[in-house]
Amino acid sequence: PVLPGGGDGPAHAVAYGLRVTRTVLPLYPIWSANDLAHGLRYPRRSSDIPRFLASARPRLIDVGEVNGRIFVNAAGVGIDGIVAEGVRGLTRIVGPTIGYFAGSIGAIATYTPVRMRTTIDGVSRDGRQLIVVASNGPFFGNGMWPAPKAELDDGWLDITVADSIGKIATLGALARLYRGTHVNGTTIRAVRARTLSIELDRPMPVEVDGEILRAASIVIGIRPQALTVLAA
């Protein structure tokens, strides 16, 4: 096995190299956001990790792919990309929980939703979207819960789409995002799919397991059972 020490970023980097092998990927979550480890039910305290790994078993999980780049947890555009781009240094100063929350508040105050064409399993829709996230696992942003029903090994992307809903409503949605109760079926929708494409008027930051790429055309898919990890 290969043991990446850190959070979702190191796990993402190692997973890219292991995506076509059956090498087992354990995790040692000691960095800022450990959302993949959280989704795999790793213990929160780093001192408990060795005991957990000693009894863990191999588990096949899916990986996502965005513009040819692998992700294990989530990829998103809109305010998600803005937050991820803004908190990269902040989390190292104030910690991940405060960093992501403060970054989200700041982005809500300044971000204007942009027009996108989203195509989910062949069905297209145009509009100004606050955020579009394709989740493989249930968590992102150090404990936010965009896809409470997501399973890492079900062969599906859990896609969350939020319309432009105004800043006050967005603050309320942020609070509910930490409880996983943000989806209302109208302005914030959730759907399971295998493909998602997004067309933008200009390149925007795209959050990929906490890392950033910039693109105006985004194609996301799922590779079922493509990575072996150690889990409970």
Short mmCIF file of C-alpha atoms in Angstrom, two decimals:
data_model
loop_
_atom_site.label_atom_id
_atom_site.label_comp_id
_atom_site.label_asym_id
_atom_site.label_seq_id
_atom_site.Cartn_x
_atom_site.Cartn_y
_atom_site.Cartn_z
CA PRO A 1 0.00 0.00 0.00
CA VAL A 2 0.86 3.69 -0.39
CA LEU A 3 0.25 5.98 2.61
CA PRO A 4 -0.31 9.69 1.78
CA GLY A 5 -0.04 11.92 4.84
CA GLY A 6 -2.30 14.96 4.67
CA GLY A 7 -5.84 15.75 3.60
CA ASP A 8 -7.81 15.54 0.37
CA GLY A 9 -5.08 17.13 -1.78
CA PRO A 10 -2.39 14.47 -1.14
CA ALA A 11 -5.00 11.71 -1.43
CA HIS A 12 -6.09 13.20 -4.76
CA ALA A 13 -2.50 13.27 -6.05
CA VAL A 14 -1.75 9.68 -5.07
CA ALA A 15 -5.12 8.45 -6.36
CA TYR A 16 -4.29 9.88 -9.78
CA GLY A 17 -1.19 7.71 -9.93
CA LEU A 18 -3.01 4.60 -8.70
CA ARG A 19 -6.19 4.95 -10.74
CA VAL A 20 -5.42 2.07 -13.14
CA THR A 21 -3.85 -0.26 -10.56
CA ARG A 22 -5.15 -2.32 -7.67
CA THR A 23 -2.61 -0.86 -5.25
CA VAL A 24 -4.36 -0.14 -1.95
CA LEU A 25 -4.63 3.50 -0.84
CA PRO A 26 -4.80 4.04 2.93
CA LEU A 27 -5.09 7.59 4.29
CA TYR A 28 -3.39 9.43 7.12
CA PRO A 29 -5.64 12.51 7.50
CA ILE A 30 -3.57 15.18 9.25
CA TRP A 31 -4.12 18.20 6.98
CA SER A 32 -6.77 20.91 6.72
CA ALA A 33 -9.77 19.23 5.06
CA ASN A 34 -10.14 15.48 5.39
CA ASP A 35 -13.47 15.03 3.66
CA LEU A 36 -12.58 11.79 1.86
CA ALA A 37 -11.40 10.24 5.12
CA HIS A 38 -14.60 11.48 6.78
CA GLY A 39 -16.67 9.81 4.06
CA LEU A 40 -14.74 6.57 4.62
CA ARG A 41 -15.40 6.83 8.39
CA TYR A 42 -11.80 7.31 9.43
CA PRO A 43 -11.43 8.50 13.05
CA ARG A 44 -11.11 12.23 13.61
CA ARG A 45 -8.12 12.05 15.94
CA SER A 46 -4.82 11.33 14.22
CA SER A 47 -3.68 9.28 17.23
CA ASP A 48 -6.47 6.78 16.45
CA ILE A 49 -5.44 6.29 12.80
CA PRO A 50 -2.81 3.53 13.28
CA ARG A 51 -5.26 1.33 15.18
CA PHE A 52 -7.94 1.99 12.57
CA LEU A 53 -5.62 1.07 9.69
CA ALA A 54 -4.57 -2.12 11.43
CA SER A 55 -8.13 -3.46 11.21
CA ALA A 56 -9.23 -1.75 7.96
CA ARG A 57 -10.00 -3.71 4.81
CA PRO A 58 -9.61 -2.98 1.09
CA ARG A 59 -12.66 -1.37 -0.51
CA LEU A 60 -13.21 -0.51 -4.16
CA ILE A 61 -14.55 2.99 -4.72
CA ASP A 62 -15.39 5.11 -7.74
CA VAL A 63 -13.37 8.08 -8.94
CA GLY A 64 -14.64 11.12 -10.79
CA GLU A 65 -12.97 12.71 -13.78
CA VAL A 66 -13.08 16.40 -14.73
CA ASN A 67 -11.47 17.43 -18.03
CA GLY A 68 -9.24 14.36 -17.82
CA ARG A 69 -8.23 15.04 -14.21
CA ILE A 70 -9.13 12.51 -11.51
CA PHE A 71 -10.96 13.42 -8.32
CA VAL A 72 -11.96 11.19 -5.44
CA ASN A 73 -14.34 13.40 -3.51
CA ALA A 74 -15.93 16.37 -5.31
CA ALA A 75 -15.55 18.90 -8.11
CA GLY A 76 -17.49 22.14 -8.29
CA VAL A 77 -17.79 25.48 -10.09
CA GLY A 78 -19.41 28.76 -9.12
CA ILE A 79 -19.05 29.98 -5.56
CA ASP A 80 -17.37 26.67 -4.67
CA GLY A 81 -14.42 27.46 -6.91
CA ILE A 82 -14.24 31.04 -5.59
CA VAL A 83 -14.15 29.83 -1.97
CA ALA A 84 -11.54 27.14 -2.66
CA GLU A 85 -9.32 29.65 -4.44
CA GLY A 86 -9.63 32.17 -1.61
CA VAL A 87 -9.04 29.93 1.43
CA ARG A 88 -5.85 28.20 0.33
CA GLY A 89 -3.66 30.31 2.59
CA LEU A 90 -6.31 31.24 5.13
CA THR A 91 -6.85 27.69 6.42
CA ARG A 92 -3.19 27.42 7.37
CA ILE A 93 -3.51 30.52 9.57
CA VAL A 94 -6.88 30.09 11.30
CA GLY A 95 -7.57 26.38 10.79
CA PRO A 96 -9.84 24.59 8.34
CA THR A 97 -13.20 25.04 10.05
CA ILE A 98 -12.94 28.81 10.52
CA GLY A 99 -11.08 29.19 7.22
CA TYR A 100 -13.73 27.54 5.06
CA PHE A 101 -16.59 29.23 6.91
CA ALA A 102 -14.99 32.68 6.71
CA GLY A 103 -14.10 32.09 3.07
CA SER A 104 -17.70 31.15 2.33
CA ILE A 105 -19.06 34.28 4.03
CA GLY A 106 -16.63 36.46 2.12
CA ALA A 107 -17.53 34.82 -1.19
CA ILE A 108 -21.25 35.24 -0.54
CA ALA A 109 -20.69 38.97 0.03
CA THR A 110 -18.77 39.49 -3.22
CA TYR A 111 -19.70 36.75 -5.71
CA THR A 112 -22.22 37.36 -8.48
CA PRO A 113 -23.58 34.10 -9.98
CA VAL A 114 -22.64 33.66 -13.63
CA ARG A 115 -24.63 32.25 -16.50
CA MET A 116 -23.95 28.59 -17.24
CA ARG A 117 -25.29 25.90 -19.52
CA THR A 118 -25.41 22.69 -17.52
CA THR A 119 -26.05 19.36 -19.24
CA ILE A 120 -26.80 16.43 -16.94
CA ASP A 121 -27.02 13.05 -18.67
CA GLY A 122 -27.95 14.80 -21.90
CA VAL A 123 -30.54 17.22 -20.45
CA SER A 124 -29.48 20.87 -20.79
CA ARG A 125 -30.49 23.93 -18.80
CA ASP A 126 -29.39 27.56 -19.01
CA GLY A 127 -29.34 29.97 -16.09
CA ARG A 128 -27.36 31.89 -13.52
CA GLN A 129 -26.16 29.30 -11.05
CA LEU A 130 -24.76 29.94 -7.60
CA ILE A 131 -22.97 26.59 -7.59
CA VAL A 132 -22.81 23.27 -9.41
CA VAL A 133 -21.08 20.43 -7.55
CA ALA A 134 -20.50 16.86 -8.69
CA SER A 135 -19.91 14.70 -5.62
CA ASN A 136 -18.45 11.24 -5.39
CA GLY A 137 -18.40 11.35 -1.58
CA PRO A 138 -20.86 13.11 0.75
CA PHE A 139 -18.61 15.87 2.17
CA PHE A 140 -16.49 18.80 1.05
CA GLY A 141 -15.11 22.04 2.51
CA ASN A 142 -14.10 20.45 5.83
CA GLY A 143 -17.46 19.10 6.88
CA MET A 144 -20.00 20.71 4.57
CA TRP A 145 -22.48 18.11 3.37
CA PRO A 146 -23.48 18.82 -0.24
CA ALA A 147 -24.52 15.25 -1.05
CA PRO A 148 -25.80 13.44 2.07
CA LYS A 149 -26.94 10.41 0.05
CA ALA A 150 -23.72 10.00 -1.92
CA GLU A 151 -21.92 6.66 -1.75
CA LEU A 152 -18.32 6.33 -2.83
CA ASP A 153 -18.93 3.01 -4.57
CA ASP A 154 -22.37 3.30 -6.21
CA GLY A 155 -21.24 4.22 -9.74
CA TRP A 156 -23.05 7.58 -9.71
CA LEU A 157 -22.25 11.26 -9.37
CA ASP A 158 -24.48 13.12 -6.91
CA ILE A 159 -24.95 16.53 -8.51
CA THR A 160 -26.11 19.59 -6.57
CA VAL A 161 -27.28 22.64 -8.53
CA ALA A 162 -28.21 25.90 -6.78
CA ASP A 163 -29.78 28.81 -8.61
CA SER A 164 -28.98 32.47 -7.96
CA ILE A 165 -31.08 32.99 -4.82
CA GLY A 166 -29.83 36.27 -3.31
CA LYS A 167 -27.30 36.85 -0.57
CA ILE A 168 -29.60 36.44 2.46
CA ALA A 169 -31.03 33.18 1.13
CA THR A 170 -27.51 32.02 0.31
CA LEU A 171 -26.44 32.57 3.93
CA GLY A 172 -29.35 30.40 5.06
CA ALA A 173 -28.40 27.74 2.52
CA LEU A 174 -24.82 27.79 3.84
CA ALA A 175 -26.05 27.07 7.37
CA ARG A 176 -28.20 24.20 6.10
CA LEU A 177 -25.27 22.88 4.04
CA TYR A 178 -23.48 21.95 7.27
CA ARG A 179 -26.53 19.86 8.24
CA GLY A 180 -27.15 18.40 4.79
CA THR A 181 -30.66 19.91 4.65
CA HIS A 182 -30.06 22.52 1.92
CA VAL A 183 -31.82 20.76 -1.00
CA ASN A 184 -35.39 22.03 -1.46
CA GLY A 185 -36.19 20.61 -4.91
CA THR A 186 -36.77 24.03 -6.48
CA THR A 187 -33.92 26.55 -6.17
CA ILE A 188 -31.49 23.91 -4.88
CA ARG A 189 -31.76 20.57 -6.60
CA ALA A 190 -30.03 17.20 -6.31
CA VAL A 191 -29.84 14.54 -9.01
CA ARG A 192 -27.83 11.40 -9.62
CA ALA A 193 -26.17 11.12 -13.00
CA ARG A 194 -23.15 9.72 -14.78
CA THR A 195 -22.18 12.74 -16.85
CA LEU A 196 -22.20 16.48 -16.33
CA SER A 197 -20.95 19.20 -18.64
CA ILE A 198 -20.85 22.94 -17.96
CA GLU A 199 -20.30 25.74 -20.47
CA LEU A 200 -19.28 29.19 -19.22
CA ASP A 201 -18.75 32.54 -20.97
CA ARG A 202 -15.22 32.76 -19.58
CA PRO A 203 -12.77 30.59 -17.62
CA MET A 204 -13.71 30.24 -13.95
CA PRO A 205 -12.00 28.50 -11.01
CA VAL A 206 -13.09 24.88 -10.66
CA GLU A 207 -12.57 23.22 -7.29
CA VAL A 208 -11.23 19.66 -7.62
CA ASP A 209 -10.67 17.93 -4.26
CA GLY A 210 -9.70 21.30 -2.80
CA GLU A 211 -7.33 22.14 -5.65
CA ILE A 212 -8.02 24.65 -8.43
CA LEU A 213 -8.10 24.49 -12.21
CA ARG A 214 -9.54 27.13 -14.53
CA ALA A 215 -11.78 26.33 -17.45
CA ALA A 216 -14.69 27.66 -19.49
CA SER A 217 -15.77 24.21 -20.67
CA ILE A 218 -16.05 21.45 -18.06
CA VAL A 219 -16.81 17.78 -18.63
CA ILE A 220 -17.27 15.51 -15.60
CA GLY A 221 -17.80 11.75 -15.52
CA ILE A 222 -17.49 8.79 -13.19
CA ARG A 223 -15.23 5.72 -13.28
CA PRO A 224 -16.90 3.00 -11.22
CA GLN A 225 -14.80 0.81 -8.92
CA ALA A 226 -11.55 2.37 -10.11
CA LEU A 227 -9.61 2.81 -6.86
CA THR A 228 -8.88 0.53 -3.91
CA VAL A 229 -8.76 2.20 -0.50
CA LEU A 230 -8.51 1.01 3.06
CA ALA A 231 -11.73 1.63 5.00
CA ALA A 232 -13.79 0.29 7.85
#
